[in-house]
PDB file of C-alpha atoms in Angstrom:
ATOM      1  CA  VAL P   1      -0.031   0.001  -0.046  1.00  0.00           C
ATOM      2  CA  GLN P   2       1.343   3.489  -0.963  1.00  0.00           C
ATOM      3  CA  LEU P   3       0.033   6.896  -0.247  1.00  0.00           C
ATOM      4  CA  GLN P   4       1.409   9.646  -2.601  1.00  0.00           C
ATOM      5  CA  ALA P   5       0.924  13.213  -1.472  1.00  0.00           C
ATOM      6  CA  SER P   6       1.349  16.144  -3.864  1.00  0.00           C
ATOM      7  CA  GLY P   7       0.426  19.668  -4.285  1.00  0.00           C
ATOM      8  CA  GLY P   8       2.423  21.478  -1.703  1.00  0.00           C
ATOM      9  CA  GLY P   9       4.485  24.555  -2.404  1.00  0.00           C
ATOM     10  CA  LEU P  10       5.230  28.230  -1.518  1.00  0.00           C
ATOM     11  CA  VAL P  11       2.333  30.641  -1.568  1.00  0.00           C
ATOM     12  CA  GLN P  12       1.673  34.069  -0.113  1.00  0.00           C
ATOM     13  CA  ALA P  13      -0.654  34.625   2.771  1.00  0.00           C
ATOM     14  CA  GLY P  14      -4.211  34.728   1.596  1.00  0.00           C
ATOM     15  CA  GLY P  15      -3.481  32.291  -1.315  1.00  0.00           C
ATOM     16  CA  SER P  16      -4.710  28.864  -1.980  1.00  0.00           C
ATOM     17  CA  LEU P  17      -3.338  25.381  -2.583  1.00  0.00           C
ATOM     18  CA  ARG P  18      -4.971  22.017  -3.345  1.00  0.00           C
ATOM     19  CA  LEU P  19      -3.332  18.895  -1.882  1.00  0.00           C
ATOM     20  CA  SER P  20      -3.868  15.388  -3.426  1.00  0.00           C
ATOM     21  CA  CYS P  21      -3.181  11.943  -2.066  1.00  0.00           C
ATOM     22  CA  ALA P  22      -3.348   9.052  -4.270  1.00  0.00           C
ATOM     23  CA  ALA P  23      -3.691   5.660  -2.691  1.00  0.00           C
ATOM     24  CA  SER P  24      -2.628   2.430  -4.361  1.00  0.00           C
ATOM     25  CA  GLY P  25      -2.384  -1.127  -3.400  1.00  0.00           C
ATOM     26  CA  ARG P  26      -5.866  -1.426  -1.817  1.00  0.00           C
ATOM     27  CA  THR P  27      -9.106   0.457  -1.761  1.00  0.00           C
ATOM     28  CA  PHE P  28     -10.135   2.581   1.146  1.00  0.00           C
ATOM     29  CA  GLY P  29     -13.752   3.267   0.157  1.00  0.00           C
ATOM     30  CA  ARG P  30     -15.154   2.666   3.615  1.00  0.00           C
ATOM     31  CA  SER P  31     -12.262   3.641   5.671  1.00  0.00           C
ATOM     32  CA  ALA P  32     -11.241   6.962   7.207  1.00  0.00           C
ATOM     33  CA  MET P  33      -8.722   9.152   5.478  1.00  0.00           C
ATOM     34  CA  GLY P  34      -7.199  12.287   6.767  1.00  0.00           C
ATOM     35  CA  TRP P  35      -4.685  15.052   6.660  1.00  0.00           C
ATOM     36  CA  PHE P  36      -2.263  15.805   9.332  1.00  0.00           C
ATOM     37  CA  ARG P  37       0.476  18.524   9.518  1.00  0.00           C
ATOM     38  CA  GLN P  38       3.646  18.988  11.536  1.00  0.00           C
ATOM     39  CA  SER P  39       5.657  22.153  11.858  1.00  0.00           C
ATOM     40  CA  PRO P  40       9.226  22.354  13.269  1.00  0.00           C
ATOM     41  CA  GLY P  41       9.301  21.752  16.920  1.00  0.00           C
ATOM     42  CA  LYS P  42       5.552  20.782  17.086  1.00  0.00           C
ATOM     43  CA  GLU P  43       3.757  17.535  17.305  1.00  0.00           C
ATOM     44  CA  ARG P  44       1.948  16.302  14.336  1.00  0.00           C
ATOM     45  CA  GLU P  45      -1.670  17.440  14.436  1.00  0.00           C
ATOM     46  CA  LEU P  46      -4.886  16.439  12.720  1.00  0.00           C
ATOM     47  CA  VAL P  47      -6.119  18.990  10.135  1.00  0.00           C
ATOM     48  CA  ALA P  48      -9.143  17.263   8.772  1.00  0.00           C
ATOM     49  CA  THR P  49     -10.620  13.739   8.343  1.00  0.00           C
ATOM     50  CA  ILE P  50     -13.306  12.202   6.286  1.00  0.00           C
ATOM     51  CA  ASN P  51     -14.682   8.753   7.206  1.00  0.00           C
ATOM     52  CA  TRP P  52     -15.835   7.645   3.737  1.00  0.00           C
ATOM     53  CA  ILE P  53     -17.440   9.021   0.618  1.00  0.00           C
ATOM     54  CA  GLY P  54     -20.274  11.347   1.786  1.00  0.00           C
ATOM     55  CA  GLY P  55     -19.551  10.551   5.378  1.00  0.00           C
ATOM     56  CA  SER P  56     -18.475  12.389   8.471  1.00  0.00           C
ATOM     57  CA  ILE P  57     -16.069  15.163   8.195  1.00  0.00           C
ATOM     58  CA  ARG P  58     -14.145  16.866  11.053  1.00  0.00           C
ATOM     59  CA  TYR P  59     -11.699  19.798  10.890  1.00  0.00           C
ATOM     60  CA  ALA P  60      -9.216  21.343  13.376  1.00  0.00           C
ATOM     61  CA  ASP P  61     -10.690  24.473  14.751  1.00  0.00           C
ATOM     62  CA  SER P  62      -7.655  26.485  13.317  1.00  0.00           C
ATOM     63  CA  VAL P  63      -8.714  25.558   9.711  1.00  0.00           C
ATOM     64  CA  LYS P  64     -12.466  25.527   9.878  1.00  0.00           C
ATOM     65  CA  GLY P  65     -14.058  27.703   7.237  1.00  0.00           C
ATOM     66  CA  ARG P  66     -10.742  27.826   5.170  1.00  0.00           C
ATOM     67  CA  PHE P  67      -9.985  24.247   4.384  1.00  0.00           C
ATOM     68  CA  THR P  68     -12.192  21.648   2.701  1.00  0.00           C
ATOM     69  CA  ILE P  69     -11.396  17.974   2.704  1.00  0.00           C
ATOM     70  CA  SER P  70     -12.898  15.743   0.030  1.00  0.00           C
ATOM     71  CA  ARG P  71     -12.381  12.360  -1.488  1.00  0.00           C
ATOM     72  CA  ASP P  72     -13.268   9.843  -4.218  1.00  0.00           C
ATOM     73  CA  MET P  73     -12.673   6.178  -3.875  1.00  0.00           C
ATOM     74  CA  ASN P  74      -8.937   6.209  -3.475  1.00  0.00           C
ATOM     75  CA  THR P  75      -7.846   9.946  -3.728  1.00  0.00           C
ATOM     76  CA  LEU P  76      -7.917  12.375  -0.896  1.00  0.00           C
ATOM     77  CA  TYR P  77      -7.892  16.036  -1.350  1.00  0.00           C
ATOM     78  CA  LEU P  78      -7.469  19.091   0.778  1.00  0.00           C
ATOM     79  CA  GLN P  79      -8.402  22.539  -0.723  1.00  0.00           C
ATOM     80  CA  MET P  80      -6.786  25.269   1.406  1.00  0.00           C
ATOM     81  CA  ASN P  81      -7.919  28.776   1.027  1.00  0.00           C
ATOM     82  CA  SER P  82      -6.972  32.061   2.768  1.00  0.00           C
ATOM     83  CA  LEU P  83      -3.743  30.523   3.930  1.00  0.00           C
ATOM     84  CA  LYS P  84      -1.841  31.964   6.792  1.00  0.00           C
ATOM     85  CA  PRO P  85       1.827  31.845   7.710  1.00  0.00           C
ATOM     86  CA  GLU P  86       0.892  29.614  10.728  1.00  0.00           C
ATOM     87  CA  ASP P  87      -0.334  26.874   8.159  1.00  0.00           C
ATOM     88  CA  THR P  88       3.266  26.460   7.108  1.00  0.00           C
ATOM     89  CA  ALA P  89       4.149  22.808   7.811  1.00  0.00           C
ATOM     90  CA  VAL P  90       4.684  19.350   6.278  1.00  0.00           C
ATOM     91  CA  TYR P  91       1.369  17.909   5.379  1.00  0.00           C
ATOM     92  CA  TYR P  92       0.813  14.269   5.636  1.00  0.00           C
ATOM     93  CA  CYS P  93      -2.107  12.081   4.282  1.00  0.00           C
ATOM     94  CA  ALA P  94      -3.141   8.940   6.186  1.00  0.00           C
ATOM     95  CA  ALA P  95      -5.528   6.055   5.704  1.00  0.00           C
ATOM     96  CA  ALA P  96      -7.072   3.783   8.238  1.00  0.00           C
ATOM     97  CA  LEU P  97      -8.032   0.090   7.756  1.00  0.00           C
ATOM     98  CA  ALA P  98     -11.028   0.396  10.182  1.00  0.00           C
ATOM     99  CA  VAL P  99     -14.388   1.729   9.142  1.00  0.00           C
ATOM    100  CA  GLY P 100     -15.428   4.876  10.877  1.00  0.00           C
ATOM    101  CA  THR P 101     -14.103   8.231  11.992  1.00  0.00           C
ATOM    102  CA  ALA P 102     -10.465   8.416  12.947  1.00  0.00           C
ATOM    103  CA  THR P 103      -9.095  11.505  14.691  1.00  0.00           C
ATOM    104  CA  THR P 104      -5.835  10.316  16.295  1.00  0.00           C
ATOM    105  CA  MET P 105      -2.629   9.231  14.670  1.00  0.00           C
ATOM    106  CA  ARG P 106      -2.731   5.807  16.167  1.00  0.00           C
ATOM    107  CA  GLN P 107      -5.987   5.100  14.347  1.00  0.00           C
ATOM    108  CA  TYR P 108      -4.169   5.305  11.010  1.00  0.00           C
ATOM    109  CA  ASP P 109      -2.371   2.390   9.487  1.00  0.00           C
ATOM    110  CA  TYR P 110      -0.828   3.983   6.361  1.00  0.00           C
ATOM    111  CA  TRP P 111       0.944   7.297   5.857  1.00  0.00           C
ATOM    112  CA  GLY P 112       2.141   9.312   2.857  1.00  0.00           C
ATOM    113  CA  GLN P 113       5.620  10.858   2.631  1.00  0.00           C
ATOM    114  CA  GLY P 114       4.392  14.395   3.380  1.00  0.00           C
ATOM    115  CA  THR P 115       4.414  17.550   1.237  1.00  0.00           C
ATOM    116  CA  GLN P 116       5.773  20.773   2.232  1.00  0.00           C
ATOM    117  CA  VAL P 117       3.425  23.793   2.326  1.00  0.00           C
ATOM    118  CA  THR P 118       5.010  27.220   3.116  1.00  0.00           C
ATOM    119  CA  VAL P 119       2.971  30.460   3.497  1.00  0.00           C
ATOM    120  CA  SER P 120       4.852  33.696   3.235  1.00  0.00           C
ATOM    121  CA  SER P 121       3.646  36.868   5.016  1.00  0.00           C
TER     122      SER P 121
END
């Protein structure tokens, strides 16, 4: 199983980026998928999670109203609008084997390699 994240880059504050995460090796149609991020000196934190197509979605308070998570059968997306310098981090996608909502790192079984997002002020 592989998760391949892409779409990161350098953007000015107020700008937008769209991250993608393509899963291969198995299908995750009924499993939770999510985005986490980690900035230097900080713990990895949940950004958003979606449990399956059309299912429950949760966001970190810091990104509500600015980020949108979506997915099709095996690709996860994160639309990031109104980006702020504090959104700068390495963003990781993750997938769980279990069905249902997953909000903690330990609930996820597979991780992508991370993509760097840098927001300049």
